[in-house]
Amino acid sequence: CQYALESNLVVHKAHPINCETSIRALVGSVVMPNAHCFVRNHFQIPKLDPATFTVTIRGQVDRPLELSLADLRGMKSQTTVATLECAGNGRTLFDPPIPGEKWNLGAVSTAEWTGVPLAEILDQAGVRSDGREVVFLGADSGSVAGRKDPIAFGRSLTIDQARDEGV
């Protein structure tokens, strides 16, 4: 939270940390410094050990994988500029009001991202012909109203989307 305040982010919630980019910071260059990018969390930020953290690929694949950060760093990477926008950006302007994080217009950022193309990882795992989506589950988890067990926040892409250039 202190880091967010020092970066002039507008803090909406400290636990879990949720803050948006100030309108002043959005005006100017296209690529935003990381410190000024909006932050959206559904649960507390997990404490991960880089030495033991792994990404698991399983499901409709011929070769399930478990990749360490060292494995990923050893693979070919690419850099792309992309804009991310929270689906709730501008939520404070909705009439009638809707539940959720009370974003103004700063839940959007354009940044430079570097990483392994997802298509290369999918090819290494050997996606089966009956595979339809890639589901991403975050390392964070928590409780939500109406659910007995904790959940992990997730999103998905179709296989075709996951193979697009820049993903």
PDB file of N, CA and C in Angstrom, residues 94-150:
ATOM      1  N   PHE A  94     -21.681   4.292 -13.391  1.00  0.00           N
ATOM      2  CA  PHE A  94     -22.849   3.490 -13.782  1.00  0.00           C
ATOM      3  C   PHE A  94     -24.095   3.975 -13.038  1.00  0.00           C
ATOM      4  N   ASP A  95     -25.189   4.061 -13.775  1.00  0.00           N
ATOM      5  CA  ASP A  95     -26.463   4.455 -13.181  1.00  0.00           C
ATOM      6  C   ASP A  95     -27.536   3.508 -13.708  1.00  0.00           C
ATOM      7  N   PRO A  96     -28.108   2.671 -12.878  1.00  0.00           N
ATOM      8  CA  PRO A  96     -27.946   2.629 -11.429  1.00  0.00           C
ATOM      9  C   PRO A  96     -26.585   2.034 -11.032  1.00  0.00           C
ATOM     10  N   PRO A  97     -26.149   2.337  -9.814  1.00  0.00           N
ATOM     11  CA  PRO A  97     -24.875   1.802  -9.334  1.00  0.00           C
ATOM     12  C   PRO A  97     -24.886   0.275  -9.304  1.00  0.00           C
ATOM     13  N   ILE A  98     -23.708  -0.319  -9.514  1.00  0.00           N
ATOM     14  CA  ILE A  98     -23.584  -1.774  -9.454  1.00  0.00           C
ATOM     15  C   ILE A  98     -22.519  -2.131  -8.422  1.00  0.00           C
ATOM     16  N   PRO A  99     -22.589  -3.345  -7.872  1.00  0.00           N
ATOM     17  CA  PRO A  99     -21.593  -3.732  -6.870  1.00  0.00           C
ATOM     18  C   PRO A  99     -20.223  -3.954  -7.506  1.00  0.00           C
ATOM     19  N   GLY A 100     -19.210  -3.884  -6.682  1.00  0.00           N
ATOM     20  CA  GLY A 100     -17.840  -4.133  -7.140  1.00  0.00           C
ATOM     21  C   GLY A 100     -16.931  -2.987  -6.770  1.00  0.00           C
ATOM     22  N   GLU A 101     -15.658  -3.145  -7.112  1.00  0.00           N
ATOM     23  CA  GLU A 101     -14.655  -2.116  -6.817  1.00  0.00           C
ATOM     24  C   GLU A 101     -15.087  -0.804  -7.459  1.00  0.00           C
ATOM     25  N   LYS A 102     -15.012   0.272  -6.728  1.00  0.00           N
ATOM     26  CA  LYS A 102     -15.511   1.572  -7.189  1.00  0.00           C
ATOM     27  C   LYS A 102     -14.450   2.319  -8.004  1.00  0.00           C
ATOM     28  N   TRP A 103     -14.174   1.781  -9.209  1.00  0.00           N
ATOM     29  CA  TRP A 103     -13.189   2.396 -10.102  1.00  0.00           C
ATOM     30  C   TRP A 103     -13.737   3.683 -10.700  1.00  0.00           C
ATOM     31  N   ASN A 104     -12.868   4.662 -10.838  1.00  0.00           N
ATOM     32  CA  ASN A 104     -13.197   5.842 -11.617  1.00  0.00           C
ATOM     33  C   ASN A 104     -12.807   5.506 -13.058  1.00  0.00           C
ATOM     34  N   LEU A 105     -11.828   6.182 -13.650  1.00  0.00           N
ATOM     35  CA  LEU A 105     -11.431   5.881 -15.031  1.00  0.00           C
ATOM     36  C   LEU A 105      -9.973   5.422 -15.129  1.00  0.00           C
ATOM     37  N   GLY A 106      -9.364   5.086 -13.992  1.00  0.00           N
ATOM     38  CA  GLY A 106      -7.940   4.746 -13.994  1.00  0.00           C
ATOM     39  C   GLY A 106      -7.618   3.269 -13.876  1.00  0.00           C
ATOM     40  N   ALA A 107      -8.595   2.396 -14.096  1.00  0.00           N
ATOM     41  CA  ALA A 107      -8.315   0.950 -14.043  1.00  0.00           C
ATOM     42  C   ALA A 107      -7.938   0.462 -15.441  1.00  0.00           C
ATOM     43  N   VAL A 108      -6.965   1.162 -16.023  1.00  0.00           N
ATOM     44  CA  VAL A 108      -6.458   0.841 -17.358  1.00  0.00           C
ATOM     45  C   VAL A 108      -4.994   1.257 -17.399  1.00  0.00           C
ATOM     46  N   SER A 109      -4.165   0.446 -18.039  1.00  0.00           N
ATOM     47  CA  SER A 109      -2.745   0.776 -18.164  1.00  0.00           C
ATOM     48  C   SER A 109      -2.182   0.110 -19.407  1.00  0.00           C
ATOM     49  N   THR A 110      -1.262   0.797 -20.049  1.00  0.00           N
ATOM     50  CA  THR A 110      -0.518   0.232 -21.170  1.00  0.00           C
ATOM     51  C   THR A 110       0.906   0.042 -20.693  1.00  0.00           C
ATOM     52  N   ALA A 111       1.414  -1.179 -20.822  1.00  0.00           N
ATOM     53  CA  ALA A 111       2.755  -1.482 -20.323  1.00  0.00           C
ATOM     54  C   ALA A 111       3.473  -2.418 -21.284  1.00  0.00           C
ATOM     55  N   GLU A 112       4.766  -2.527 -21.073  1.00  0.00           N
ATOM     56  CA  GLU A 112       5.591  -3.453 -21.841  1.00  0.00           C
ATOM     57  C   GLU A 112       5.711  -4.741 -21.039  1.00  0.00           C
ATOM     58  N   TRP A 113       5.416  -5.875 -21.683  1.00  0.00           N
ATOM     59  CA  TRP A 113       5.418  -7.174 -21.025  1.00  0.00           C
ATOM     60  C   TRP A 113       6.412  -8.089 -21.739  1.00  0.00           C
ATOM     61  N   THR A 114       7.185  -8.833 -20.973  1.00  0.00           N
ATOM     62  CA  THR A 114       8.142  -9.781 -21.546  1.00  0.00           C
ATOM     63  C   THR A 114       7.872 -11.150 -20.954  1.00  0.00           C
ATOM     64  N   GLY A 115       7.840 -12.177 -21.824  1.00  0.00           N
ATOM     65  CA  GLY A 115       7.627 -13.535 -21.336  1.00  0.00           C
ATOM     66  C   GLY A 115       7.668 -14.536 -22.470  1.00  0.00           C
ATOM     67  N   VAL A 116       7.487 -15.776 -22.107  1.00  0.00           N
ATOM     68  CA  VAL A 116       7.496 -16.881 -23.065  1.00  0.00           C
ATOM     69  C   VAL A 116       6.167 -16.880 -23.809  1.00  0.00           C
ATOM     70  N   PRO A 117       6.182 -16.949 -25.141  1.00  0.00           N
ATOM     71  CA  PRO A 117       4.909 -17.050 -25.867  1.00  0.00           C
ATOM     72  C   PRO A 117       4.134 -18.283 -25.397  1.00  0.00           C
ATOM     73  N   LEU A 118       2.865 -18.091 -25.070  1.00  0.00           N
ATOM     74  CA  LEU A 118       2.048 -19.181 -24.565  1.00  0.00           C
ATOM     75  C   LEU A 118       1.964 -20.325 -25.577  1.00  0.00           C
ATOM     76  N   ALA A 119       1.959 -20.004 -26.866  1.00  0.00           N
ATOM     77  CA  ALA A 119       1.891 -21.042 -27.900  1.00  0.00           C
ATOM     78  C   ALA A 119       3.055 -22.030 -27.773  1.00  0.00           C
ATOM     79  N   GLU A 120       4.238 -21.539 -27.392  1.00  0.00           N
ATOM     80  CA  GLU A 120       5.390 -22.438 -27.234  1.00  0.00           C
ATOM     81  C   GLU A 120       5.178 -23.423 -26.089  1.00  0.00           C
ATOM     82  N   ILE A 121       4.593 -22.954 -25.003  1.00  0.00           N
ATOM     83  CA  ILE A 121       4.323 -23.840 -23.863  1.00  0.00           C
ATOM     84  C   ILE A 121       3.237 -24.839 -24.234  1.00  0.00           C
ATOM     85  N   LEU A 122       2.211 -24.378 -24.933  1.00  0.00           N
ATOM     86  CA  LEU A 122       1.144 -25.289 -25.368  1.00  0.00           C
ATOM     87  C   LEU A 122       1.687 -26.348 -26.320  1.00  0.00           C
ATOM     88  N   ASP A 123       2.586 -25.947 -27.224  1.00  0.00           N
ATOM     89  CA  ASP A 123       3.191 -26.912 -28.142  1.00  0.00           C
ATOM     90  C   ASP A 123       4.039 -27.933 -27.382  1.00  0.00           C
ATOM     91  N   GLN A 124       4.776 -27.478 -26.387  1.00  0.00           N
ATOM     92  CA  GLN A 124       5.598 -28.383 -25.586  1.00  0.00           C
ATOM     93  C   GLN A 124       4.716 -29.394 -24.850  1.00  0.00           C
ATOM     94  N   ALA A 125       3.559 -28.950 -24.372  1.00  0.00           N
ATOM     95  CA  ALA A 125       2.649 -29.839 -23.652  1.00  0.00           C
ATOM     96  C   ALA A 125       1.857 -30.735 -24.603  1.00  0.00           C
ATOM     97  N   GLY A 126       1.703 -30.327 -25.852  1.00  0.00           N
ATOM     98  CA  GLY A 126       0.956 -31.120 -26.819  1.00  0.00           C
ATOM     99  C   GLY A 126      -0.540 -31.079 -26.565  1.00  0.00           C
ATOM    100  N   VAL A 127      -1.174 -29.953 -26.881  1.00  0.00           N
ATOM    101  CA  VAL A 127      -2.618 -29.811 -26.676  1.00  0.00           C
ATOM    102  C   VAL A 127      -3.356 -30.806 -27.570  1.00  0.00           C
ATOM    103  N   ARG A 128      -4.236 -31.565 -26.976  1.00  0.00           N
ATOM    104  CA  ARG A 128      -5.032 -32.555 -27.719  1.00  0.00           C
ATOM    105  C   ARG A 128      -6.090 -31.867 -28.568  1.00  0.00           C
ATOM    106  N   SER A 129      -6.552 -32.549 -29.583  1.00  0.00           N
ATOM    107  CA  SER A 129      -7.534 -31.971 -30.514  1.00  0.00           C
ATOM    108  C   SER A 129      -8.863 -31.643 -29.833  1.00  0.00           C
ATOM    109  N   ASP A 130      -9.166 -32.309 -28.699  1.00  0.00           N
ATOM    110  CA  ASP A 130     -10.420 -32.009 -28.009  1.00  0.00           C
ATOM    111  C   ASP A 130     -10.257 -30.897 -26.966  1.00  0.00           C
ATOM    112  N   GLY A 131      -9.060 -30.323 -26.839  1.00  0.00           N
ATOM    113  CA  GLY A 131      -8.853 -29.178 -25.951  1.00  0.00           C
ATOM    114  C   GLY A 131      -9.512 -27.944 -26.537  1.00  0.00           C
ATOM    115  N   ARG A 132     -10.232 -27.184 -25.731  1.00  0.00           N
ATOM    116  CA  ARG A 132     -10.973 -26.022 -26.221  1.00  0.00           C
ATOM    117  C   ARG A 132     -10.522 -24.697 -25.611  1.00  0.00           C
ATOM    118  N   GLU A 133     -10.113 -24.725 -24.342  1.00  0.00           N
ATOM    119  CA  GLU A 133      -9.751 -23.496 -23.635  1.00  0.00           C
ATOM    120  C   GLU A 133      -8.507 -23.717 -22.800  1.00  0.00           C
ATOM    121  N   VAL A 134      -7.807 -22.614 -22.541  1.00  0.00           N
ATOM    122  CA  VAL A 134      -6.724 -22.601 -21.563  1.00  0.00           C
ATOM    123  C   VAL A 134      -7.272 -21.820 -20.373  1.00  0.00           C
ATOM    124  N   VAL A 135      -7.322 -22.466 -19.218  1.00  0.00           N
ATOM    125  CA  VAL A 135      -7.846 -21.835 -18.011  1.00  0.00           C
ATOM    126  C   VAL A 135      -6.673 -21.475 -17.116  1.00  0.00           C
ATOM    127  N   PHE A 136      -6.608 -20.222 -16.707  1.00  0.00           N
ATOM    128  CA  PHE A 136      -5.541 -19.719 -15.863  1.00  0.00           C
ATOM    129  C   PHE A 136      -6.090 -19.517 -14.458  1.00  0.00           C
ATOM    130  N   LEU A 137      -5.480 -20.164 -13.477  1.00  0.00           N
ATOM    131  CA  LEU A 137      -5.865 -19.976 -12.079  1.00  0.00           C
ATOM    132  C   LEU A 137      -4.731 -19.259 -11.365  1.00  0.00           C
ATOM    133  N   GLY A 138      -5.065 -18.200 -10.661  1.00  0.00           N
ATOM    134  CA  GLY A 138      -4.053 -17.446  -9.940  1.00  0.00           C
ATOM    135  C   GLY A 138      -3.550 -18.198  -8.718  1.00  0.00           C
ATOM    136  N   ALA A 139      -2.382 -17.804  -8.243  1.00  0.00           N
ATOM    137  CA  ALA A 139      -1.812 -18.402  -7.040  1.00  0.00           C
ATOM    138  C   ALA A 139      -2.511 -17.883  -5.785  1.00  0.00           C
ATOM    139  N   ASP A 140      -3.278 -16.815  -5.936  1.00  0.00           N
ATOM    140  CA  ASP A 140      -4.027 -16.282  -4.798  1.00  0.00           C
ATOM    141  C   ASP A 140      -5.353 -17.023  -4.683  1.00  0.00           C
ATOM    142  N   SER A 141      -5.866 -17.110  -3.484  1.00  0.00           N
ATOM    143  CA  SER A 141      -7.167 -17.733  -3.263  1.00  0.00           C
ATOM    144  C   SER A 141      -7.787 -17.119  -2.017  1.00  0.00           C
ATOM    145  N   GLY A 142      -9.092 -17.353  -1.872  1.00  0.00           N
ATOM    146  CA  GLY A 142      -9.765 -16.804  -0.712  1.00  0.00           C
ATOM    147  C   GLY A 142     -11.225 -17.204  -0.685  1.00  0.00           C
ATOM    148  N   SER A 143     -11.915 -16.667   0.276  1.00  0.00           N
ATOM    149  CA  SER A 143     -13.327 -16.984   0.469  1.00  0.00           C
ATOM    150  C   SER A 143     -14.187 -15.906  -0.170  1.00  0.00           C
ATOM    151  N   VAL A 144     -15.313 -16.333  -0.702  1.00  0.00           N
ATOM    152  CA  VAL A 144     -16.300 -15.403  -1.257  1.00  0.00           C
ATOM    153  C   VAL A 144     -17.673 -15.767  -0.722  1.00  0.00           C
ATOM    154  N   ALA A 145     -18.539 -14.778  -0.675  1.00  0.00           N
ATOM    155  CA  ALA A 145     -19.896 -14.994  -0.169  1.00  0.00           C
ATOM    156  C   ALA A 145     -20.603 -16.057  -0.998  1.00  0.00           C
ATOM    157  N   GLY A 146     -21.308 -16.941  -0.319  1.00  0.00           N
ATOM    158  CA  GLY A 146     -22.086 -17.967  -0.989  1.00  0.00           C
ATOM    159  C   GLY A 146     -21.308 -19.232  -1.320  1.00  0.00           C
ATOM    160  N   ARG A 147     -20.019 -19.274  -1.003  1.00  0.00           N
ATOM    161  CA  ARG A 147     -19.202 -20.460  -1.270  1.00  0.00           C
ATOM    162  C   ARG A 147     -18.619 -20.957   0.041  1.00  0.00           C
ATOM    163  N   LYS A 148     -18.664 -22.266   0.244  1.00  0.00           N
ATOM    164  CA  LYS A 148     -18.151 -22.850   1.478  1.00  0.00           C
ATOM    165  C   LYS A 148     -16.627 -22.934   1.463  1.00  0.00           C
ATOM    166  N   ASP A 149     -16.063 -23.366   0.322  1.00  0.00           N
ATOM    167  CA  ASP A 149     -14.616 -23.556   0.214  1.00  0.00           C
ATOM    168  C   ASP A 149     -13.965 -22.352  -0.447  1.00  0.00           C
ATOM    169  N   PRO A 150     -12.686 -22.113  -0.128  1.00  0.00           N
ATOM    170  CA  PRO A 150     -11.957 -21.034  -0.806  1.00  0.00           C
ATOM    171  C   PRO A 150     -11.874 -21.304  -2.309  1.00  0.00           C
TER     172      PRO A 150
END
